[in-house]
Coordinates of C-alpha atoms and ligand atoms in Angstrom, one line a residue:
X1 CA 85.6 98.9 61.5
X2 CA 84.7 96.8 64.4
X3 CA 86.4 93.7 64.4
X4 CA 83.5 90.5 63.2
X5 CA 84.9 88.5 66.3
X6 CA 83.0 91.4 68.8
X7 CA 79.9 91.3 67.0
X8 CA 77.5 88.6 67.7
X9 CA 73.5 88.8 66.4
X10 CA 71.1 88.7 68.9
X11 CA 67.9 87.9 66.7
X12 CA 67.1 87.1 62.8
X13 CA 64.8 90.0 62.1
X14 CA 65.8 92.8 59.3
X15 CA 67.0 96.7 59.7
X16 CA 63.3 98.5 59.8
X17 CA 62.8 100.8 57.1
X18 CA 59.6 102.6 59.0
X19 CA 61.9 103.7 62.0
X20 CA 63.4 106.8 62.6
X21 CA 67.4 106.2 64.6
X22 CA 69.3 104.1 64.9
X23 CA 69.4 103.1 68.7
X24 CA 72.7 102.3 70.9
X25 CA 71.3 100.2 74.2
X26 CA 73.6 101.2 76.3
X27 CA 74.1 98.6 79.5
X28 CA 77.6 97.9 80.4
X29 CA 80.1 100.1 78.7
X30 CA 78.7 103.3 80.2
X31 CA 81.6 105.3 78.2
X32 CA 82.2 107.4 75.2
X33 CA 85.6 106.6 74.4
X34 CA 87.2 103.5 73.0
X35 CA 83.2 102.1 73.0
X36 CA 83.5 99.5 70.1
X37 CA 79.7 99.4 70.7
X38 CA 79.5 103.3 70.2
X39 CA 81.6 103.1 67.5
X40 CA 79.6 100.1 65.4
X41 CA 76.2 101.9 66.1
X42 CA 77.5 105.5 64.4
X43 CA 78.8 103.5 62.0
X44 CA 75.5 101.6 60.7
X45 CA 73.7 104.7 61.5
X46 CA 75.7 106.6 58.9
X47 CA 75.7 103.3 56.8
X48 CA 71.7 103.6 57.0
X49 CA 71.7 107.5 56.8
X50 CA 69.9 107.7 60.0
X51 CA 70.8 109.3 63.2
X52 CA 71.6 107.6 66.5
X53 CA 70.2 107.5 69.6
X54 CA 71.7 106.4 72.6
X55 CA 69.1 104.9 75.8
X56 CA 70.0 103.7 78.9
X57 CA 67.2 101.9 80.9
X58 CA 67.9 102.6 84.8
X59 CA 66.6 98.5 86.9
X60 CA 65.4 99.8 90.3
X61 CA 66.4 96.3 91.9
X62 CA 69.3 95.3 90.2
X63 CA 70.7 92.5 92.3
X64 CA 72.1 93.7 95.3
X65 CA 72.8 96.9 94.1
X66 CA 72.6 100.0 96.6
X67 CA 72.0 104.0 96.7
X68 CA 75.9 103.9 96.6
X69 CA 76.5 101.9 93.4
X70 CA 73.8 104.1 91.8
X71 CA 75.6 107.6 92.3
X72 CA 78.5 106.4 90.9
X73 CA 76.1 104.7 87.9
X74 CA 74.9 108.3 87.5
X75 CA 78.3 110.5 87.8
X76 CA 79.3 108.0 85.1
X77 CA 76.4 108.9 83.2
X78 CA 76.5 112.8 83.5
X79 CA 79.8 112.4 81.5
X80 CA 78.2 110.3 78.8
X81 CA 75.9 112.9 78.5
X82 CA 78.1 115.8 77.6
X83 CA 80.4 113.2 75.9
X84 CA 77.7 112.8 73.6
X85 CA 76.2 116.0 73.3
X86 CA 79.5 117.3 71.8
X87 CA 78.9 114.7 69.0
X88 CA 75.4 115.5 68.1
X89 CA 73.8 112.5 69.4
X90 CA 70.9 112.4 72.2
X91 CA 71.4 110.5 75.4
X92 CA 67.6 109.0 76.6
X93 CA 67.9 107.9 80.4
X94 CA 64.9 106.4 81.2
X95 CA 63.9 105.5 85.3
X96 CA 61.6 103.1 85.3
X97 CA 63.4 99.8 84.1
X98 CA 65.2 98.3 81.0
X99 CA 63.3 96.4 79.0
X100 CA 60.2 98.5 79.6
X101 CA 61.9 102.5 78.4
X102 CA 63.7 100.4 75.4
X103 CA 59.7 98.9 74.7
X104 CA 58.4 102.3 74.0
X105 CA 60.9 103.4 71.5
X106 CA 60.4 100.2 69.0
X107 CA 58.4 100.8 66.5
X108 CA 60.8 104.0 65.9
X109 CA 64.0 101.6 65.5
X110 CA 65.6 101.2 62.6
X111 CA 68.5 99.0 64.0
X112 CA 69.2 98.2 67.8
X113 CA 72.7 97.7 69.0
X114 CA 73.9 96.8 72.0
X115 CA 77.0 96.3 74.1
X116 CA 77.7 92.6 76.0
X117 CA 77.6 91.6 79.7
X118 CA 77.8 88.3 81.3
X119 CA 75.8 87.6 84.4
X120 CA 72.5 86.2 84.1
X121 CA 70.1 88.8 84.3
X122 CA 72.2 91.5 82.1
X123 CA 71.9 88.6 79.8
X124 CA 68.0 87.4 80.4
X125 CA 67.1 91.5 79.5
X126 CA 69.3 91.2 76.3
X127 CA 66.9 87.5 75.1
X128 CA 63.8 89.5 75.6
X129 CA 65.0 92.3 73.6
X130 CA 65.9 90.2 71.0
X131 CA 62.6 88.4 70.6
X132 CA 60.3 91.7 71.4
X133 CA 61.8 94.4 69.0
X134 CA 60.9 94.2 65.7
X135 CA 64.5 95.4 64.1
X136 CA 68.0 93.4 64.0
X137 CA 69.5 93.8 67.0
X138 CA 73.5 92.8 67.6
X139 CA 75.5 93.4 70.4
X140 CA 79.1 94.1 70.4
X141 CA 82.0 93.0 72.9
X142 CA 83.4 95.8 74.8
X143 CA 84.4 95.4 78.0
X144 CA 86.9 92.9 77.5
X145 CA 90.1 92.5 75.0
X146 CA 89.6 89.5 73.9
X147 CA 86.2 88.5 72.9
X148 CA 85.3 85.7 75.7
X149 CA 84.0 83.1 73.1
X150 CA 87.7 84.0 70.7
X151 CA 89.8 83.7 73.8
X152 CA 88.0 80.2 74.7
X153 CA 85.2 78.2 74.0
X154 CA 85.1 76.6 77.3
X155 CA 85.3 77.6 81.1
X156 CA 89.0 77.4 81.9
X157 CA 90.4 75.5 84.8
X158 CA 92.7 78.3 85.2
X159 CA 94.6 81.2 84.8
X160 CA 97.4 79.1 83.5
X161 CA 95.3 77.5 80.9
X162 CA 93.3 80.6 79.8
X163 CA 96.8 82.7 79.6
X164 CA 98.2 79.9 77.3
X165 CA 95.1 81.1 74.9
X166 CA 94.5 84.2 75.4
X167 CA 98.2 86.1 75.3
X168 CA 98.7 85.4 71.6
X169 CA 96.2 87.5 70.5
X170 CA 96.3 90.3 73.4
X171 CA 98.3 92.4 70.7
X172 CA 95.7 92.1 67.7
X173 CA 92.2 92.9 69.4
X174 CA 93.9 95.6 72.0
X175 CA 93.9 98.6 69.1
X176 CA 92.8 102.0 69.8
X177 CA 89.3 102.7 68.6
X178 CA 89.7 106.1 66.3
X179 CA 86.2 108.0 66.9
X180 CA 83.7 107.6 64.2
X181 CA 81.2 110.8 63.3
X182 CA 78.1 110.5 63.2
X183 CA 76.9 112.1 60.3
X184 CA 72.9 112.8 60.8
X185 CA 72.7 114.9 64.0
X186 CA 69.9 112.9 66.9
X187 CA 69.5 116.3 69.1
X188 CA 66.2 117.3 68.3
X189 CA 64.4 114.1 67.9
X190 CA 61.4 114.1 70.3
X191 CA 61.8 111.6 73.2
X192 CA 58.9 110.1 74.0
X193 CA 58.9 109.9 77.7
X194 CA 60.0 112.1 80.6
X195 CA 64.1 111.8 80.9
X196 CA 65.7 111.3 84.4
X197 CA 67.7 114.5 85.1
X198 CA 71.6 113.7 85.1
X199 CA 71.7 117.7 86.4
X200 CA 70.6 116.3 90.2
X201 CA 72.1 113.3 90.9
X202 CA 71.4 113.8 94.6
X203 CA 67.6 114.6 93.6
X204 CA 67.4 111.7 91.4
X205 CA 69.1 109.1 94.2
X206 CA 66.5 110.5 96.9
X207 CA 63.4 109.9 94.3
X208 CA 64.6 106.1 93.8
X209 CA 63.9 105.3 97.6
X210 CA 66.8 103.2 97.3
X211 CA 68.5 101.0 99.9
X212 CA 71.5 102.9 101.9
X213 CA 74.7 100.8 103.3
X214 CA 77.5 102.0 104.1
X215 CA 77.9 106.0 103.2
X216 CA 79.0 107.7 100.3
X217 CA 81.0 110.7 101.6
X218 CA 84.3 109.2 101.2
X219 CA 83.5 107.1 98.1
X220 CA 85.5 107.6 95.0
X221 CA 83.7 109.7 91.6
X222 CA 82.3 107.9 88.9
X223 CA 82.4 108.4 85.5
X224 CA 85.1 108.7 82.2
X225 CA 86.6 112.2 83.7
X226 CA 87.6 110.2 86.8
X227 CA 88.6 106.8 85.7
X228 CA 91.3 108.7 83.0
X229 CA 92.6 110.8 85.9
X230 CA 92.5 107.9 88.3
X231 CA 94.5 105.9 85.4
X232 CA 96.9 109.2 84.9
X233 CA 97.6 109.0 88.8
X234 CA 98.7 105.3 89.0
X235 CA 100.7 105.5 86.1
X236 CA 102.4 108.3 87.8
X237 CA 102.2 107.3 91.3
X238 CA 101.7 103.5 91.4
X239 CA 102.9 101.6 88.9
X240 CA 106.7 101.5 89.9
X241 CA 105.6 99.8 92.8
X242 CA 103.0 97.6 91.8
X243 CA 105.0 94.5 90.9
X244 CA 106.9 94.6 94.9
X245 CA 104.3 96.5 97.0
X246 CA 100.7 95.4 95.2
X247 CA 99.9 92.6 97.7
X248 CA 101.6 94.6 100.9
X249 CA 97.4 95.9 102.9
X250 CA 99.9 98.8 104.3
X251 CA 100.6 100.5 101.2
X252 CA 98.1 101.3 98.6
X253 CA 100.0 101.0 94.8
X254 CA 97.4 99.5 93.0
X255 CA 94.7 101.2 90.0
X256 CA 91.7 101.4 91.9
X257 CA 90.3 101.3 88.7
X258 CA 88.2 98.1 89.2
X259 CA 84.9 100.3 89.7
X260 CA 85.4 102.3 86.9
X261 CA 85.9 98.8 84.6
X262 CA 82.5 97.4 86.3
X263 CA 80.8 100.1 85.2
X264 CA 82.3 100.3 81.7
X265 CA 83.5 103.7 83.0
X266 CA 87.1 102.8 81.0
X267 CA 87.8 100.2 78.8
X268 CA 90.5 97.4 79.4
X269 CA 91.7 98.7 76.0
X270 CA 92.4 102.0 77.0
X271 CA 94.4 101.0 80.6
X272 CA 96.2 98.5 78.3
X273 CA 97.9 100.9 75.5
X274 CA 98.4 103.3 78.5
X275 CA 100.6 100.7 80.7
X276 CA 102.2 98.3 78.1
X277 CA 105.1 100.6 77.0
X278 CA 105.8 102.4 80.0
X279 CA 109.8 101.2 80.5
X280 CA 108.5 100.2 84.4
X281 CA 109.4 96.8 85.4
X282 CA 105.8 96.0 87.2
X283 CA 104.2 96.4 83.6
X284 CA 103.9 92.6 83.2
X285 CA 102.6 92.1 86.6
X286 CA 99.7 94.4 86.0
X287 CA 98.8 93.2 82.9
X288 CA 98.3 89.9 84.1
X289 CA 95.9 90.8 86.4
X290 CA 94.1 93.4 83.9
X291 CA 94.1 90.6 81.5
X292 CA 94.8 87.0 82.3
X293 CA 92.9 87.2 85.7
X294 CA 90.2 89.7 84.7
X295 CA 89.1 87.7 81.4
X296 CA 89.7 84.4 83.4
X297 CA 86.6 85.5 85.6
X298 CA 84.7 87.1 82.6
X299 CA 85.1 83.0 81.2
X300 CA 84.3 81.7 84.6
X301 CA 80.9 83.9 84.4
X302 CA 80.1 83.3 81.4
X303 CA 80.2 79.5 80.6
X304 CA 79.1 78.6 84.6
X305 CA 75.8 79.0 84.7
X306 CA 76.3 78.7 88.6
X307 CA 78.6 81.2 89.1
X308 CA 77.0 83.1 92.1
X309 CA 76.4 79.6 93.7
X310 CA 78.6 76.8 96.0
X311 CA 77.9 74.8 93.5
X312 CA 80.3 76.2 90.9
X313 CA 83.3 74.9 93.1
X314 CA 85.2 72.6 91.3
X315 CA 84.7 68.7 92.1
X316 CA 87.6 68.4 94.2
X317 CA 86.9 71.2 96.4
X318 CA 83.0 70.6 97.1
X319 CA 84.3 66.9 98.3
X320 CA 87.5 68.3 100.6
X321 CA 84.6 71.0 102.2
X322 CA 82.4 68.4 102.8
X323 CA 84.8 65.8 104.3
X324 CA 85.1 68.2 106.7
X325 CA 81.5 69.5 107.3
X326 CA 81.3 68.8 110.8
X327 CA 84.9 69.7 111.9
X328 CA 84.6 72.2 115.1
X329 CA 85.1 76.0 114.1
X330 CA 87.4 78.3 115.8
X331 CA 84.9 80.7 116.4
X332 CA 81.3 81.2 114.4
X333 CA 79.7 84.6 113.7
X334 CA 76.2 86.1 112.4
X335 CA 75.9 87.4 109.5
X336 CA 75.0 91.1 111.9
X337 CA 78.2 90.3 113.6
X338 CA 80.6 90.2 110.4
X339 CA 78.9 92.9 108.5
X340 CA 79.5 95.2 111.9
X341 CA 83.1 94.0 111.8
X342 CA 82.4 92.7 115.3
X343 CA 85.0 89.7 115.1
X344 CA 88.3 89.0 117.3
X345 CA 90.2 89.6 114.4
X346 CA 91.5 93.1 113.8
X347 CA 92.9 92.7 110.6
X348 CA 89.3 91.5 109.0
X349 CA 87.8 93.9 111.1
X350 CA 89.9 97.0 109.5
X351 CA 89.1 95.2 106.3
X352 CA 85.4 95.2 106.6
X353 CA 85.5 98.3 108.0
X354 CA 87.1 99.7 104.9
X355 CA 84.5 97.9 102.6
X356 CA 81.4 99.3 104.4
X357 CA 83.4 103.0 104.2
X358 CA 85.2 103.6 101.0
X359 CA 83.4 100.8 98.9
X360 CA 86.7 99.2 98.5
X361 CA 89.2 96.2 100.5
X362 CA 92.6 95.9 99.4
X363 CA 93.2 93.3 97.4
X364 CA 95.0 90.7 99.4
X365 CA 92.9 91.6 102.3
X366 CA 89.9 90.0 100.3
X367 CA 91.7 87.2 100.1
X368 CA 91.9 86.7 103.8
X369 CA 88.4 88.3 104.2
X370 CA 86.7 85.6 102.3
X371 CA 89.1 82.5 103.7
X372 CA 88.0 84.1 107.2
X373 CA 84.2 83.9 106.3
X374 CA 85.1 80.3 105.5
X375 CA 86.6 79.2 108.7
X376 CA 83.7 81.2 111.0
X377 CA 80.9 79.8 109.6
X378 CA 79.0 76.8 110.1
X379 CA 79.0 75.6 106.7
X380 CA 81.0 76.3 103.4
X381 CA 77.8 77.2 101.5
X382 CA 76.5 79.7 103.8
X383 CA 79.5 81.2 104.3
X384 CA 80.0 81.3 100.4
X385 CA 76.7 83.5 100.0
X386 CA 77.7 85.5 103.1
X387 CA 80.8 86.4 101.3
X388 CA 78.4 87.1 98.0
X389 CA 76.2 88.6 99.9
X390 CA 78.7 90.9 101.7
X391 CA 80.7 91.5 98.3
X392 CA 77.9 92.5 95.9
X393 CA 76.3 95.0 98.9
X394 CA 79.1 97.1 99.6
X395 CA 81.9 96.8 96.9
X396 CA 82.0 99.4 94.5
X397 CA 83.6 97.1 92.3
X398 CA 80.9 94.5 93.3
X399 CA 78.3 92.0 91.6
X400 CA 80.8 91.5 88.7
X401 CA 82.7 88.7 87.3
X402 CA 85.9 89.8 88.9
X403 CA 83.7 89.3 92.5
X404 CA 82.1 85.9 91.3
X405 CA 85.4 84.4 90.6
X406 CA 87.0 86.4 93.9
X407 CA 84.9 84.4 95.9
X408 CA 84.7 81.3 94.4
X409 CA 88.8 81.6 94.6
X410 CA 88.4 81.5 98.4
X411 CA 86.7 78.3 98.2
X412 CA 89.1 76.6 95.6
X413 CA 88.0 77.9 92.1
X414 CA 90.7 78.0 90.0
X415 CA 93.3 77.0 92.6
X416 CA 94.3 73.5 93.5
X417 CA 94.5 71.5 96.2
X418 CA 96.8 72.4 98.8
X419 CA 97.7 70.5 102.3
X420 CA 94.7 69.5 104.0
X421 CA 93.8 71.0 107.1
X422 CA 90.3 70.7 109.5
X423 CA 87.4 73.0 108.2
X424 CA 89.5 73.9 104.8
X425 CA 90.3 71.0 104.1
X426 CA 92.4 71.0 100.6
X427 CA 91.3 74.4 100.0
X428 CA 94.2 77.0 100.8
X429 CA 94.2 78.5 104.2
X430 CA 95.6 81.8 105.0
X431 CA 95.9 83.4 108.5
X432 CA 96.7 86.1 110.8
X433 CA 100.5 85.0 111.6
X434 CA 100.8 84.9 107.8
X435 CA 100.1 88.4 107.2
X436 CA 102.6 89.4 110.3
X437 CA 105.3 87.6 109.1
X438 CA 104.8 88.9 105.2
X439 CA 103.5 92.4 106.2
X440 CA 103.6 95.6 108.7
X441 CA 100.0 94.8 109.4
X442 CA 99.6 98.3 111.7
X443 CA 100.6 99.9 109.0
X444 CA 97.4 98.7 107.5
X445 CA 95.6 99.3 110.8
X446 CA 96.7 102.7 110.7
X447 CA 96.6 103.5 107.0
X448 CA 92.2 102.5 107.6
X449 CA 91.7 103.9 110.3
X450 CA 92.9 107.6 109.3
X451 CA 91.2 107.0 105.6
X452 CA 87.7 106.4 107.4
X453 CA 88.3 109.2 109.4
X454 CA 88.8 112.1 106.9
Ligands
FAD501 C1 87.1 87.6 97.8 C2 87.4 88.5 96.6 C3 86.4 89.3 96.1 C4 86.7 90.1 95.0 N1 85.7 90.9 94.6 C5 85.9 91.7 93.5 C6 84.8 92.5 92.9 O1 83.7 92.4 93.5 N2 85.0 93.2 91.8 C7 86.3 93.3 91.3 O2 86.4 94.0 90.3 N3 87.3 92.5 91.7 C8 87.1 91.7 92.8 N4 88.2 91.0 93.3 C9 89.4 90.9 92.5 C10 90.5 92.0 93.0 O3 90.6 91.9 94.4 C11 90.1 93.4 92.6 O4 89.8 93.5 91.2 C12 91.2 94.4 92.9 O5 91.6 94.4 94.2 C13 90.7 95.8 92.5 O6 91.6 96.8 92.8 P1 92.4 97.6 91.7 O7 91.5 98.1 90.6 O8 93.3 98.6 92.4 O9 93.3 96.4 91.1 P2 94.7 96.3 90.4 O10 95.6 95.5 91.2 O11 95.2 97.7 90.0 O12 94.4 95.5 89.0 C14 94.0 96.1 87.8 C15 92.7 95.5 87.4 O13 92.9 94.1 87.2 C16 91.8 93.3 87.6 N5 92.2 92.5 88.7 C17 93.0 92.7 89.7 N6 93.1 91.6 90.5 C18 92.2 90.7 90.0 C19 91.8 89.4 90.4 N7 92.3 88.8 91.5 N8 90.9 88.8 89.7 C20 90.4 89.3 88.6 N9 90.7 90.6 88.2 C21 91.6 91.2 88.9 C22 90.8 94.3 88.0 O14 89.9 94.6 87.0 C23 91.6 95.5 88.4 O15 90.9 96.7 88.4 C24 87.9 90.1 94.4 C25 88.9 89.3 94.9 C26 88.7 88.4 96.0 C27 89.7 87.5 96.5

């Protein structure tokens, strides 16, 4: 049983008697295990005596998404496939949108069922659904532990005020999912269009005439397979560390599992009962950033409806910025200039340099990435959407709340104000002699340069 606080009900229309499956949309838990989404649709499937059907809709132009978030989109997918298979239910990818695969199969819907996301146009496809199909639809909360609208029924000010919430009821809604059966078999229901073929990723990706940046030969793998063993490795490998070595750019301790969560290639549930017991001293560190920070930006998206915009900045920090609008910069660059990592700055050059490469930036190296992007450009609002812009193209990990909130952090979102100082004014300012004095920087220098160059 899925807990009621997951479920929400997207429209007021009854199950339809005329279909033939049940249907699972599946959009942003792209897993098999610990899917409370999965899980609910088997479960009114067998309720309904009907089999399931699971369809995910592939958006050519989704945001700023690239040919490298797509492979990893599809690797993740291969495994749902065969994760599936070996439960008797058909997986229907469909290339040529969202809304328009899920339109054909409608009339054959006998209940649709869908998982939640929170930006705006994951959200925008879910409305249309809702009013178009002519079956109850309801989507279930899976990506997070705490539902967002149980944790808090307002955007939080910060992580202090959302932890105060949210840590007395980490323990009830993180419980392993135990796999339900399906009990009418979907595998030889005719599909009625032509399924994109998970056996040729590289195939597929070249048909899709999508944009390239960066490259993909040193990019991690996507999909369940991956993100377990990735989770086995750090458990193993970096979690003794975490708590003293996780903000150090010359060592690399932490998950790397952020991708894998974008995609819904893991569930927080699952990294949660695999860390919370381990006798390890860093465990509480990591959960606070798994949780507390994590669900902090899944609030932050989804009660600011300008969450990919200056505007979402915080009162305070909008009036420090622009008190000190025309304060002369250090230095400006193009937007050319910082994407080639062609600054004075070696340290954000090794750190760009490792986003347009392995998809990835250490994580207090975003920090200073984004406070960089700040000082160099002529204004806070263009350099907020060059930060955006540079995030969502070429993190792995990117266009998600985690990088809406990761952002907006750099320019004072959920911070406060700190001493003020020309161009930042009260927003906190990090620099180069910081990360000397705090860290072997060439360490980091050299720890880039040998991963780009494997
Ligand atoms: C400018 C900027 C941009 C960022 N862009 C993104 C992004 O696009 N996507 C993204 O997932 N994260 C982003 N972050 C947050 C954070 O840097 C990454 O989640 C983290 O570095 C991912 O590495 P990891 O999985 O090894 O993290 P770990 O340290 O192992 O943490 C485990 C998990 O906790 C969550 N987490 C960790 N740190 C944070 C944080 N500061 N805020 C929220 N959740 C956190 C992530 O889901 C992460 O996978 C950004 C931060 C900043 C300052």
């Amino acid at each position: 049983m899925i807990d009621a606080q997951r479920i929400k009900h997207l429209n007021a229309q009854q199950v339809n008697p005329q279909g033939s499956y049940v249907l699972y949309w599946m959009q942003a838990s792209q897993r098999v295990v610990q899917n409370e989404a999965l899980s609910h649709a088997i479960a009114t499937a067998n309720s309904l005596r009907k089999p399931l059907v699971v369809y995910f809709g592939i958006a050519e132009a989704f945001n700023e998404a690239n040919e490298r978030h797509y492979r990893f989109l599809l690797e993740g997918l291969k495994d749902v496939q065969e994760g599936l298979l070996e439960q008797g239910i058909s997986l229907w990818v469909y290339g040529n949108g969202v809304v328009e695969g899920l339109m054909q199969l409608a009339e054959n819907v006998v209940a649709l069922v869908t998982d939640c996301a929170y930006g705006r146009l994951e959200q925008s496809w879910r409305r249309e659904v809702a009013r178009r199909i002519p079956c109850a639809m309801v989507q279930v909360e899976a990506n997070v532990i705490v539902p967002v609208e149980t944790a808090s029924l307002k955007e939080e000010y910060s992580a202090a005020t959302l932890r105060r919430k949210i840590e007395p009821m980490i323990g009830y809604f993180a419980q392993k999912q135990e796999p339900v059966h399906l009990q009418q078999n979907s595998l030889s229901i005719q599909m009625p269009f032509a399924l994109v073929d998970l056996d040729d990723i590289p195939g597929l990706l070249a048909s899709m005439h999508l944009q390239k940046k960066g490259g993909d030969r040193l990019l991690m793998r996507g999909g369940e397979k991956s993100a377990q063993a990735t989770l086995s490795h750090f458990i193993e490998h970096g979690l003794a560390l975490y708590a003293e070595k996780r903000n150090d750019p010359g060592e690399s301790v932490s998950s790397h599992l952020s991708g894998y969560l974008h995609f819904g290639q893991i569930s927080p549930i699952t990294v949660y009962l695999a860390i919370k017991d381990e006798d390890c001293s860093s465990v509480p560190a990591f959960l606070e950033q798994l949780v507390v920070r994590r669900e902090l930006a899944c609030n932050f998206v989804h009660y600011n409806p300008l969450y990919d915009q200056y505007a979402c900045l915080p009162l305070w920090a909008k009036a420090s910025l622009e008190s000190h609008a025309s304060d002369p910069r250090p230095v400006l660059y193009t937007l050319s200039e910082l994407e080639g990592a062609h600054t004075h700055d070696r340290y954000w050059n090794a750190a760009q340099q490792e986003l347009v490469a392995l998809g990835t930036m250490h994580n207090y190296m975003r920090m200073y990435w984004g406070k960089k992007i700040l000082e160099w450009s002529a204004d806070p609002e263009e350099a907020f959407q060059t930060a955006l812009y540079l995030n969502n193209t070429y993190q792995l990990d990117g266009r998600d709340p985690n990088g809406y909130a990761g952002v907006a952090w750099c320019f004072g979102k959920h911070d406060r104000p700190w001493t003020e100082r020309t161009v930042f004014g009260n927003i906190r300012y990090m620099n180069d002699k910081g990360l000397e004095r705090k860290f072997s920087m060439q360490r980091y220098l050299d720890r880039i340069q040998e991963a780009i160059q494997i």
